[in-house]
Amino acid sequence: MENLNMDEFERAGNAIISPGFARDPYPFYAALRRNDPVHWSDKWNCWILTRYDDVRECLSDFKNFSNRGRITGLFDTYFSAEELTQLTPLIAHYSGGLINVDPPDHTRMRKILHSVFRPSTIKKLEDRIVSYVSELLDEKQAGDCLRVVEELAFPLPVKVIAEVFGVPPEDTGLFTKWSTGIVEFMQQAQPSLGVCLRSQTKLLEMREYIKVAVADRRVNPKDDVLTLMVEAEEDGNRLTEEEILSTSVTILIGGHETTTRLMATTILELERHPEQRAQLVENPDGMMVAVEEFLRFCGPFHRDQRVCKEDVVLRGKRIKKGQTVLLMLAAANRDPEAFEDAENFELSRKLNKHLAFGYGAHICLGSHLARLEMAIVIRTLLERAPQYRLAEKDVEWDYGFLRGPKEVVITFDP
Ligand code: HEM
């Protein structure tokens, strides 16, 4: 695989949507990193970057690599003018809001949200997250099966982000349904019109719900992120309604789709690396260091995107203005030039400068929350079932901009 030539890779481009690729994309990443780190893909009509230094450089360089168009930038190449008209609301939504704009607009919005997601504020959620995890696991007895995604990794982050955001518990079901529907088009390499329209319908439903909640917070302020966005003022400016809607969707989806996949992949990898797991059981104080390795090795965000604003030459290749660049975060996180024994899962790894949360201006806003949730979940699971085993060996994977197992079933062994 290391010597895979790039024509073969292009033919194997089909493999990106195959279950085999989703199960283990890392050999492809290694081949690309080694043979053609700045790879033009005819099939995907974009550049694919796999080396750590290049990916980090692009993430830091918002002057040349823009977040505008990161989600829908390739739509022009997939759809006709008439089809694009049908997708106007989806495209309009992804043209604004925190993650879809560059500084200085981005800086203004980010300043407003910073206070809610900083470590000291997030730390206050600790007791509540501990009790949620206990609730989810309390029923389990020795020998029981735990469906990790369904019973733990999915419901927990949903509950937490819904609470932070201000969604009442009875409505969280709606959010999970919308968020799964919205993510559907982003999870596909080249989504069809039908899939995009389905995602658009869910997106519009979610936006309508948030619009009503925004109107409510204007007259009934609460202690939640939505109220903060409604009331926040920076240098005399407020967030526009459109900025609030788009950013709310990012927080609600970003707050759980990612964390769910990281939890499930980590629980699977700890089962595959019993000696590493045993060390963590012995030394739970090493948890926060281990979380960084969970992020590097199991990070769910495989494919970030930027649109090139001016022609840029990288490793001798000319990336032209308007072209899309895929930044393969998970490939960068296994780059041997950046990490010693990069393919090893090493829970005591020091100086772990992974890119799982991105880098630069858009670095993940929820990183402290995600770290806290991960630490609590893995600590609690290892306290209650330190010897857990896989109850079903075959694991099916979902692969798109996020990668994670569809389900992991374990036997709860103390
Ligand atoms: C394991 C969990 C998570 C991972 C791997 C992850 C990953 C990322 C990455 C890679 C980015 C940068 C995207 C870019 O540069 O284009 C990002 C941005 C973002 N994430 Fe996360 N995320 C996680 C959890 C969360 C949580 C819990 C929240 C909840 C608040 C969240 C909210 C956001 C937001 C709002 C942004 C946009 C920040 C900006 O544009 O300034 N994420 N995340």
PDB file of C-alpha atoms in Angstrom, residues 102-374:
ATOM      1  CA  ASP A 102     -13.191  34.463   7.893  1.00  0.00           C
ATOM      2  CA  PRO A 103     -11.747  37.166  10.140  1.00  0.00           C
ATOM      3  CA  PRO A 104     -12.704  39.919  10.881  1.00  0.00           C
ATOM      4  CA  ASP A 105     -16.372  38.719  10.873  1.00  0.00           C
ATOM      5  CA  HIS A 106     -15.258  35.495  12.457  1.00  0.00           C
ATOM      6  CA  THR A 107     -13.248  37.269  15.169  1.00  0.00           C
ATOM      7  CA  ARG A 108     -16.253  39.376  16.180  1.00  0.00           C
ATOM      8  CA  MET A 109     -18.522  36.323  16.595  1.00  0.00           C
ATOM      9  CA  ARG A 110     -15.900  34.201  18.261  1.00  0.00           C
ATOM     10  CA  LYS A 111     -15.247  36.887  20.923  1.00  0.00           C
ATOM     11  CA  ILE A 112     -18.913  36.771  21.874  1.00  0.00           C
ATOM     12  CA  LEU A 113     -18.970  33.002  22.304  1.00  0.00           C
ATOM     13  CA  HIS A 114     -15.601  32.649  23.965  1.00  0.00           C
ATOM     14  CA  SER A 115     -16.860  33.181  27.521  1.00  0.00           C
ATOM     15  CA  VAL A 116     -19.321  30.265  27.408  1.00  0.00           C
ATOM     16  CA  PHE A 117     -16.860  27.668  26.236  1.00  0.00           C
ATOM     17  CA  ARG A 118     -13.711  28.601  28.147  1.00  0.00           C
ATOM     18  CA  PRO A 119     -12.290  25.952  30.542  1.00  0.00           C
ATOM     19  CA  SER A 120     -13.465  27.661  33.769  1.00  0.00           C
ATOM     20  CA  THR A 121     -17.094  27.773  32.592  1.00  0.00           C
ATOM     21  CA  ILE A 122     -17.008  24.241  31.227  1.00  0.00           C
ATOM     22  CA  LYS A 123     -15.509  22.878  34.468  1.00  0.00           C
ATOM     23  CA  LYS A 124     -18.763  23.859  36.214  1.00  0.00           C
ATOM     24  CA  LEU A 125     -20.575  21.220  34.132  1.00  0.00           C
ATOM     25  CA  GLU A 126     -18.440  18.411  35.527  1.00  0.00           C
ATOM     26  CA  ASP A 127     -20.793  17.184  38.283  1.00  0.00           C
ATOM     27  CA  ARG A 128     -23.760  17.154  35.940  1.00  0.00           C
ATOM     28  CA  ILE A 129     -21.867  15.183  33.270  1.00  0.00           C
ATOM     29  CA  VAL A 130     -20.741  12.674  35.922  1.00  0.00           C
ATOM     30  CA  SER A 131     -24.335  12.138  37.005  1.00  0.00           C
ATOM     31  CA  TYR A 132     -25.577  11.801  33.401  1.00  0.00           C
ATOM     32  CA  VAL A 133     -22.952   9.133  32.692  1.00  0.00           C
ATOM     33  CA  SER A 134     -23.914   7.302  35.896  1.00  0.00           C
ATOM     34  CA  GLU A 135     -27.585   7.405  34.930  1.00  0.00           C
ATOM     35  CA  LEU A 136     -26.768   5.909  31.543  1.00  0.00           C
ATOM     36  CA  LEU A 137     -24.639   3.103  33.023  1.00  0.00           C
ATOM     37  CA  ASP A 138     -26.341   2.434  36.381  1.00  0.00           C
ATOM     38  CA  GLU A 139     -28.589  -0.316  35.055  1.00  0.00           C
ATOM     39  CA  LYS A 140     -25.701  -2.362  33.672  1.00  0.00           C
ATOM     40  CA  GLN A 141     -24.711  -5.507  35.567  1.00  0.00           C
ATOM     41  CA  ALA A 142     -21.691  -7.756  35.073  1.00  0.00           C
ATOM     42  CA  GLY A 143     -22.151  -9.739  31.868  1.00  0.00           C
ATOM     43  CA  ASP A 144     -24.704  -7.366  30.342  1.00  0.00           C
ATOM     44  CA  CYS A 145     -24.178  -6.026  26.842  1.00  0.00           C
ATOM     45  CA  LEU A 146     -23.746  -2.317  26.274  1.00  0.00           C
ATOM     46  CA  ARG A 147     -24.581  -0.877  22.862  1.00  0.00           C
ATOM     47  CA  VAL A 148     -22.016   1.886  23.129  1.00  0.00           C
ATOM     48  CA  VAL A 149     -23.339   4.268  20.472  1.00  0.00           C
ATOM     49  CA  GLU A 150     -27.034   3.836  21.178  1.00  0.00           C
ATOM     50  CA  GLU A 151     -26.870   3.741  24.971  1.00  0.00           C
ATOM     51  CA  LEU A 152     -23.931   5.993  25.839  1.00  0.00           C
ATOM     52  CA  ALA A 153     -21.934   7.796  23.139  1.00  0.00           C
ATOM     53  CA  PHE A 154     -24.994   9.212  21.387  1.00  0.00           C
ATOM     54  CA  PRO A 155     -27.306  10.223  24.257  1.00  0.00           C
ATOM     55  CA  LEU A 156     -24.650  11.762  26.505  1.00  0.00           C
ATOM     56  CA  PRO A 157     -23.255  14.538  24.271  1.00  0.00           C
ATOM     57  CA  VAL A 158     -26.784  15.321  23.060  1.00  0.00           C
ATOM     58  CA  LYS A 159     -27.984  15.817  26.616  1.00  0.00           C
ATOM     59  CA  VAL A 160     -25.002  17.981  27.492  1.00  0.00           C
ATOM     60  CA  ILE A 161     -25.044  20.261  24.452  1.00  0.00           C
ATOM     61  CA  ALA A 162     -28.824  20.613  24.573  1.00  0.00           C
ATOM     62  CA  GLU A 163     -28.563  21.789  28.151  1.00  0.00           C
ATOM     63  CA  VAL A 164     -25.719  24.239  27.475  1.00  0.00           C
ATOM     64  CA  PHE A 165     -27.629  25.607  24.515  1.00  0.00           C
ATOM     65  CA  GLY A 166     -30.950  25.846  26.295  1.00  0.00           C
ATOM     66  CA  VAL A 167     -33.008  23.165  24.537  1.00  0.00           C
ATOM     67  CA  PRO A 168     -35.613  21.755  26.954  1.00  0.00           C
ATOM     68  CA  PRO A 169     -35.164  18.001  27.641  1.00  0.00           C
ATOM     69  CA  GLU A 170     -38.469  17.110  25.953  1.00  0.00           C
ATOM     70  CA  ASP A 171     -37.197  18.571  22.647  1.00  0.00           C
ATOM     71  CA  THR A 172     -33.809  16.855  22.464  1.00  0.00           C
ATOM     72  CA  GLY A 173     -35.322  14.048  20.352  1.00  0.00           C
ATOM     73  CA  LEU A 174     -36.169  16.599  17.674  1.00  0.00           C
ATOM     74  CA  PHE A 175     -32.594  17.831  17.616  1.00  0.00           C
ATOM     75  CA  THR A 176     -31.080  14.408  17.199  1.00  0.00           C
ATOM     76  CA  LYS A 177     -33.432  13.669  14.301  1.00  0.00           C
ATOM     77  CA  TRP A 178     -32.614  16.988  12.599  1.00  0.00           C
ATOM     78  CA  SER A 179     -28.923  16.743  13.205  1.00  0.00           C
ATOM     79  CA  THR A 180     -28.648  13.212  11.768  1.00  0.00           C
ATOM     80  CA  GLY A 181     -30.613  14.429   8.741  1.00  0.00           C
ATOM     81  CA  ILE A 182     -28.466  17.537   8.234  1.00  0.00           C
ATOM     82  CA  VAL A 183     -25.179  15.679   8.548  1.00  0.00           C
ATOM     83  CA  GLU A 184     -26.310  13.112   5.945  1.00  0.00           C
ATOM     84  CA  PHE A 185     -25.253  15.224   2.925  1.00  0.00           C
ATOM     85  CA  MET A 186     -21.898  16.153   4.493  1.00  0.00           C
ATOM     86  CA  GLN A 187     -21.097  12.523   5.179  1.00  0.00           C
ATOM     87  CA  GLN A 188     -21.178  11.615   1.482  1.00  0.00           C
ATOM     88  CA  ALA A 189     -18.243  12.094  -0.875  1.00  0.00           C
ATOM     89  CA  GLN A 190     -20.484  13.439  -3.657  1.00  0.00           C
ATOM     90  CA  PRO A 191     -24.008  13.792  -2.335  1.00  0.00           C
ATOM     91  CA  SER A 192     -26.927  13.407  -4.749  1.00  0.00           C
ATOM     92  CA  LEU A 193     -29.560  16.108  -5.153  1.00  0.00           C
ATOM     93  CA  GLY A 194     -32.065  13.920  -3.290  1.00  0.00           C
ATOM     94  CA  VAL A 195     -29.785  13.603  -0.264  1.00  0.00           C
ATOM     95  CA  CYS A 196     -29.069  17.360  -0.229  1.00  0.00           C
ATOM     96  CA  LEU A 197     -32.775  18.166  -0.442  1.00  0.00           C
ATOM     97  CA  ARG A 198     -33.483  15.805   2.448  1.00  0.00           C
ATOM     98  CA  SER A 199     -30.800  17.490   4.536  1.00  0.00           C
ATOM     99  CA  GLN A 200     -32.168  20.882   3.516  1.00  0.00           C
ATOM    100  CA  THR A 201     -35.651  19.976   4.775  1.00  0.00           C
ATOM    101  CA  LYS A 202     -34.240  18.979   8.173  1.00  0.00           C
ATOM    102  CA  LEU A 203     -32.112  22.107   8.279  1.00  0.00           C
ATOM    103  CA  LEU A 204     -35.099  24.344   7.601  1.00  0.00           C
ATOM    104  CA  GLU A 205     -37.110  22.612  10.354  1.00  0.00           C
ATOM    105  CA  MET A 206     -34.272  23.121  12.830  1.00  0.00           C
ATOM    106  CA  ARG A 207     -33.869  26.763  11.842  1.00  0.00           C
ATOM    107  CA  GLU A 208     -37.592  27.388  12.335  1.00  0.00           C
ATOM    108  CA  TYR A 209     -37.393  25.910  15.824  1.00  0.00           C
ATOM    109  CA  ILE A 210     -34.369  28.071  16.687  1.00  0.00           C
ATOM    110  CA  LYS A 211     -36.085  31.185  15.275  1.00  0.00           C
ATOM    111  CA  VAL A 212     -38.978  30.695  17.705  1.00  0.00           C
ATOM    112  CA  ALA A 213     -36.529  30.126  20.569  1.00  0.00           C
ATOM    113  CA  VAL A 214     -34.616  33.319  19.638  1.00  0.00           C
ATOM    114  CA  ALA A 215     -37.859  35.327  19.741  1.00  0.00           C
ATOM    115  CA  ASP A 216     -38.602  33.792  23.144  1.00  0.00           C
ATOM    116  CA  ARG A 217     -35.152  34.649  24.565  1.00  0.00           C
ATOM    117  CA  ARG A 218     -35.566  38.282  23.492  1.00  0.00           C
ATOM    118  CA  VAL A 219     -38.434  38.572  25.981  1.00  0.00           C
ATOM    119  CA  ASN A 220     -37.543  35.755  28.433  1.00  0.00           C
ATOM    120  CA  PRO A 221     -33.754  35.683  28.820  1.00  0.00           C
ATOM    121  CA  LYS A 222     -32.321  32.489  30.345  1.00  0.00           C
ATOM    122  CA  ASP A 223     -28.948  31.240  31.493  1.00  0.00           C
ATOM    123  CA  ASP A 224     -28.012  29.602  28.182  1.00  0.00           C
ATOM    124  CA  VAL A 225     -25.935  30.063  25.023  1.00  0.00           C
ATOM    125  CA  LEU A 226     -28.883  31.175  22.946  1.00  0.00           C
ATOM    126  CA  THR A 227     -29.636  34.077  25.316  1.00  0.00           C
ATOM    127  CA  LEU A 228     -25.961  34.995  25.234  1.00  0.00           C
ATOM    128  CA  MET A 229     -26.020  35.177  21.441  1.00  0.00           C
ATOM    129  CA  VAL A 230     -29.213  37.214  21.458  1.00  0.00           C
ATOM    130  CA  GLU A 231     -27.942  39.709  24.037  1.00  0.00           C
ATOM    131  CA  ALA A 232     -24.258  39.837  23.171  1.00  0.00           C
ATOM    132  CA  GLU A 233     -22.897  43.083  21.967  1.00  0.00           C
ATOM    133  CA  GLU A 234     -19.317  43.730  20.849  1.00  0.00           C
ATOM    134  CA  ASP A 235     -18.229  47.285  20.038  1.00  0.00           C
ATOM    135  CA  GLY A 236     -21.853  48.289  19.542  1.00  0.00           C
ATOM    136  CA  ASN A 237     -22.563  45.370  17.163  1.00  0.00           C
ATOM    137  CA  ARG A 238     -25.004  42.541  17.752  1.00  0.00           C
ATOM    138  CA  LEU A 239     -25.141  39.193  16.024  1.00  0.00           C
ATOM    139  CA  THR A 240     -27.655  39.254  13.189  1.00  0.00           C
ATOM    140  CA  GLU A 241     -30.522  36.755  13.240  1.00  0.00           C
ATOM    141  CA  GLU A 242     -28.861  34.858  10.366  1.00  0.00           C
ATOM    142  CA  GLU A 243     -25.549  34.662  12.275  1.00  0.00           C
ATOM    143  CA  ILE A 244     -27.368  33.345  15.333  1.00  0.00           C
ATOM    144  CA  LEU A 245     -29.223  30.693  13.330  1.00  0.00           C
ATOM    145  CA  SER A 246     -26.226  29.410  11.420  1.00  0.00           C
ATOM    146  CA  THR A 247     -23.937  29.412  14.470  1.00  0.00           C
ATOM    147  CA  SER A 248     -26.587  27.663  16.588  1.00  0.00           C
ATOM    148  CA  VAL A 249     -26.793  24.831  14.081  1.00  0.00           C
ATOM    149  CA  THR A 250     -22.979  24.470  14.151  1.00  0.00           C
ATOM    150  CA  ILE A 251     -22.901  24.356  17.951  1.00  0.00           C
ATOM    151  CA  LEU A 252     -25.763  21.888  18.225  1.00  0.00           C
ATOM    152  CA  ILE A 253     -24.409  19.544  15.576  1.00  0.00           C
ATOM    153  CA  GLY A 254     -20.706  20.082  16.341  1.00  0.00           C
ATOM    154  CA  GLY A 255     -21.476  19.512  19.994  1.00  0.00           C
ATOM    155  CA  HIS A 256     -22.497  15.914  19.579  1.00  0.00           C
ATOM    156  CA  GLU A 257     -21.887  14.280  16.160  1.00  0.00           C
ATOM    157  CA  THR A 258     -18.132  14.566  16.717  1.00  0.00           C
ATOM    158  CA  THR A 259     -18.024  13.540  20.374  1.00  0.00           C
ATOM    159  CA  THR A 260     -20.273  10.518  19.797  1.00  0.00           C
ATOM    160  CA  ARG A 261     -17.866   9.169  17.171  1.00  0.00           C
ATOM    161  CA  LEU A 262     -14.772   9.869  19.259  1.00  0.00           C
ATOM    162  CA  MET A 263     -16.230   8.003  22.246  1.00  0.00           C
ATOM    163  CA  ALA A 264     -17.205   4.966  20.200  1.00  0.00           C
ATOM    164  CA  THR A 265     -13.883   4.758  18.334  1.00  0.00           C
ATOM    165  CA  THR A 266     -11.918   5.164  21.569  1.00  0.00           C
ATOM    166  CA  ILE A 267     -13.864   2.460  23.393  1.00  0.00           C
ATOM    167  CA  LEU A 268     -13.172   0.163  20.441  1.00  0.00           C
ATOM    168  CA  GLU A 269      -9.441   0.996  20.311  1.00  0.00           C
ATOM    169  CA  LEU A 270      -9.045   0.503  24.067  1.00  0.00           C
ATOM    170  CA  GLU A 271     -10.483  -2.978  23.600  1.00  0.00           C
ATOM    171  CA  ARG A 272      -7.985  -3.629  20.803  1.00  0.00           C
ATOM    172  CA  HIS A 273      -5.068  -2.412  22.969  1.00  0.00           C
ATOM    173  CA  PRO A 274      -5.536  -4.241  26.293  1.00  0.00           C
ATOM    174  CA  GLU A 275      -2.094  -3.327  27.644  1.00  0.00           C
ATOM    175  CA  GLN A 276      -2.754   0.386  27.128  1.00  0.00           C
ATOM    176  CA  ARG A 277      -6.164   0.028  28.725  1.00  0.00           C
ATOM    177  CA  ALA A 278      -4.666  -1.798  31.721  1.00  0.00           C
ATOM    178  CA  GLN A 279      -2.203   1.076  32.219  1.00  0.00           C
ATOM    179  CA  LEU A 280      -5.041   3.549  32.295  1.00  0.00           C
ATOM    180  CA  VAL A 281      -7.002   1.418  34.758  1.00  0.00           C
ATOM    181  CA  GLU A 282      -3.891   1.340  36.983  1.00  0.00           C
ATOM    182  CA  ASN A 283      -3.202   5.033  36.590  1.00  0.00           C
ATOM    183  CA  PRO A 284      -6.441   7.000  36.083  1.00  0.00           C
ATOM    184  CA  ASP A 285      -4.512  10.220  36.791  1.00  0.00           C
ATOM    185  CA  GLY A 286      -3.064   9.840  33.310  1.00  0.00           C
ATOM    186  CA  MET A 287      -6.530  10.385  31.814  1.00  0.00           C
ATOM    187  CA  MET A 288      -6.113  13.924  30.484  1.00  0.00           C
ATOM    188  CA  VAL A 289      -2.871  12.946  28.709  1.00  0.00           C
ATOM    189  CA  ALA A 290      -4.627   9.859  27.344  1.00  0.00           C
ATOM    190  CA  VAL A 291      -7.528  11.978  26.045  1.00  0.00           C
ATOM    191  CA  GLU A 292      -5.071  13.800  23.762  1.00  0.00           C
ATOM    192  CA  GLU A 293      -4.022  10.445  22.318  1.00  0.00           C
ATOM    193  CA  PHE A 294      -7.668   9.422  21.878  1.00  0.00           C
ATOM    194  CA  LEU A 295      -8.033  12.603  19.857  1.00  0.00           C
ATOM    195  CA  ARG A 296      -4.900  12.029  17.769  1.00  0.00           C
ATOM    196  CA  PHE A 297      -5.437   8.344  17.087  1.00  0.00           C
ATOM    197  CA  CYS A 298      -9.239   8.110  17.019  1.00  0.00           C
ATOM    198  CA  GLY A 299     -10.111  11.716  16.086  1.00  0.00           C
ATOM    199  CA  PRO A 300     -13.437  11.676  14.227  1.00  0.00           C
ATOM    200  CA  PHE A 301     -12.945  14.788  12.060  1.00  0.00           C
ATOM    201  CA  HIS A 302     -11.141  13.269   9.072  1.00  0.00           C
ATOM    202  CA  ARG A 303     -11.742  15.820   6.380  1.00  0.00           C
ATOM    203  CA  ASP A 304     -11.796  19.578   6.822  1.00  0.00           C
ATOM    204  CA  GLN A 305     -12.178  21.914   3.843  1.00  0.00           C
ATOM    205  CA  ARG A 306     -10.982  25.295   2.638  1.00  0.00           C
ATOM    206  CA  VAL A 307     -11.383  27.297  -0.557  1.00  0.00           C
ATOM    207  CA  CYS A 308      -8.244  28.852  -2.026  1.00  0.00           C
ATOM    208  CA  LYS A 309      -8.534  32.663  -2.284  1.00  0.00           C
ATOM    209  CA  GLU A 310      -5.411  33.388  -4.361  1.00  0.00           C
ATOM    210  CA  ASP A 311      -3.105  31.121  -6.386  1.00  0.00           C
ATOM    211  CA  VAL A 312      -0.706  29.445  -3.949  1.00  0.00           C
ATOM    212  CA  VAL A 313       2.258  27.173  -4.721  1.00  0.00           C
ATOM    213  CA  LEU A 314       2.651  24.306  -2.268  1.00  0.00           C
ATOM    214  CA  ARG A 315       5.369  21.665  -2.695  1.00  0.00           C
ATOM    215  CA  GLY A 316       5.716  22.775  -6.307  1.00  0.00           C
ATOM    216  CA  LYS A 317       2.011  22.398  -7.099  1.00  0.00           C
ATOM    217  CA  ARG A 318      -0.096  25.427  -8.053  1.00  0.00           C
ATOM    218  CA  ILE A 319      -3.369  25.542  -6.113  1.00  0.00           C
ATOM    219  CA  LYS A 320      -5.569  27.927  -8.058  1.00  0.00           C
ATOM    220  CA  LYS A 321      -7.903  30.594  -6.759  1.00  0.00           C
ATOM    221  CA  GLY A 322     -11.371  29.090  -6.230  1.00  0.00           C
ATOM    222  CA  GLN A 323     -10.193  25.483  -5.916  1.00  0.00           C
ATOM    223  CA  THR A 324     -11.210  23.410  -2.927  1.00  0.00           C
ATOM    224  CA  VAL A 325      -8.608  21.867  -0.639  1.00  0.00           C
ATOM    225  CA  LEU A 326      -9.380  18.867   1.564  1.00  0.00           C
ATOM    226  CA  LEU A 327      -7.333  18.966   4.751  1.00  0.00           C
ATOM    227  CA  MET A 328      -7.103  15.396   5.974  1.00  0.00           C
ATOM    228  CA  LEU A 329      -6.759  15.956   9.730  1.00  0.00           C
ATOM    229  CA  ALA A 330      -6.645  12.249  10.552  1.00  0.00           C
ATOM    230  CA  ALA A 331      -3.869  11.685   7.986  1.00  0.00           C
ATOM    231  CA  ALA A 332      -1.882  14.600   9.429  1.00  0.00           C
ATOM    232  CA  ASN A 333      -2.312  13.134  12.905  1.00  0.00           C
ATOM    233  CA  ARG A 334      -0.500   9.961  11.823  1.00  0.00           C
ATOM    234  CA  ASP A 335       2.330  11.739   9.971  1.00  0.00           C
ATOM    235  CA  PRO A 336       5.632  10.125  11.052  1.00  0.00           C
ATOM    236  CA  GLU A 337       7.402  13.452  10.437  1.00  0.00           C
ATOM    237  CA  ALA A 338       5.290  14.995  13.202  1.00  0.00           C
ATOM    238  CA  PHE A 339       4.805  12.090  15.650  1.00  0.00           C
ATOM    239  CA  GLU A 340       7.176   9.380  16.774  1.00  0.00           C
ATOM    240  CA  ASP A 341       5.701   5.906  16.176  1.00  0.00           C
ATOM    241  CA  ALA A 342       2.746   7.682  14.667  1.00  0.00           C
ATOM    242  CA  GLU A 343       0.801   4.484  13.958  1.00  0.00           C
ATOM    243  CA  ASN A 344       1.024   3.369  17.612  1.00  0.00           C
ATOM    244  CA  PHE A 345      -1.734   4.073  20.134  1.00  0.00           C
ATOM    245  CA  GLU A 346       0.405   5.404  22.993  1.00  0.00           C
ATOM    246  CA  LEU A 347      -1.647   6.767  25.875  1.00  0.00           C
ATOM    247  CA  SER A 348       1.272   8.374  27.684  1.00  0.00           C
ATOM    248  CA  ARG A 349       2.430  10.245  24.560  1.00  0.00           C
ATOM    249  CA  LYS A 350       3.901  13.641  25.457  1.00  0.00           C
ATOM    250  CA  LEU A 351       3.820  16.850  23.375  1.00  0.00           C
ATOM    251  CA  ASN A 352       0.822  15.654  21.456  1.00  0.00           C
ATOM    252  CA  LYS A 353       0.260  18.500  19.003  1.00  0.00           C
ATOM    253  CA  HIS A 354      -2.535  16.772  17.123  1.00  0.00           C
ATOM    254  CA  LEU A 355      -4.896  18.599  14.776  1.00  0.00           C
ATOM    255  CA  ALA A 356      -8.074  16.772  15.821  1.00  0.00           C
ATOM    256  CA  PHE A 357      -9.695  20.072  16.798  1.00  0.00           C
ATOM    257  CA  GLY A 358      -8.258  21.901  13.791  1.00  0.00           C
ATOM    258  CA  TYR A 359      -5.819  24.786  14.217  1.00  0.00           C
ATOM    259  CA  GLY A 360      -5.761  28.566  13.926  1.00  0.00           C
ATOM    260  CA  ALA A 361      -8.731  30.933  14.024  1.00  0.00           C
ATOM    261  CA  HIS A 362     -11.406  28.235  13.737  1.00  0.00           C
ATOM    262  CA  ILE A 363      -9.918  25.809  16.241  1.00  0.00           C
ATOM    263  CA  CYS A 364     -12.804  23.951  17.871  1.00  0.00           C
ATOM    264  CA  LEU A 365     -14.841  26.125  20.184  1.00  0.00           C
ATOM    265  CA  GLY A 366     -16.062  23.096  22.142  1.00  0.00           C
ATOM    266  CA  SER A 367     -12.686  21.418  22.683  1.00  0.00           C
ATOM    267  CA  HIS A 368     -12.729  21.799  26.496  1.00  0.00           C
ATOM    268  CA  LEU A 369     -16.225  20.394  26.697  1.00  0.00           C
ATOM    269  CA  ALA A 370     -15.331  17.454  24.446  1.00  0.00           C
ATOM    270  CA  ARG A 371     -12.221  16.683  26.518  1.00  0.00           C
ATOM    271  CA  LEU A 372     -14.190  16.784  29.756  1.00  0.00           C
ATOM    272  CA  GLU A 373     -16.934  14.501  28.437  1.00  0.00           C
ATOM    273  CA  MET A 374     -14.364  12.039  27.102  1.00  0.00           C
TER     274      MET A 374
END
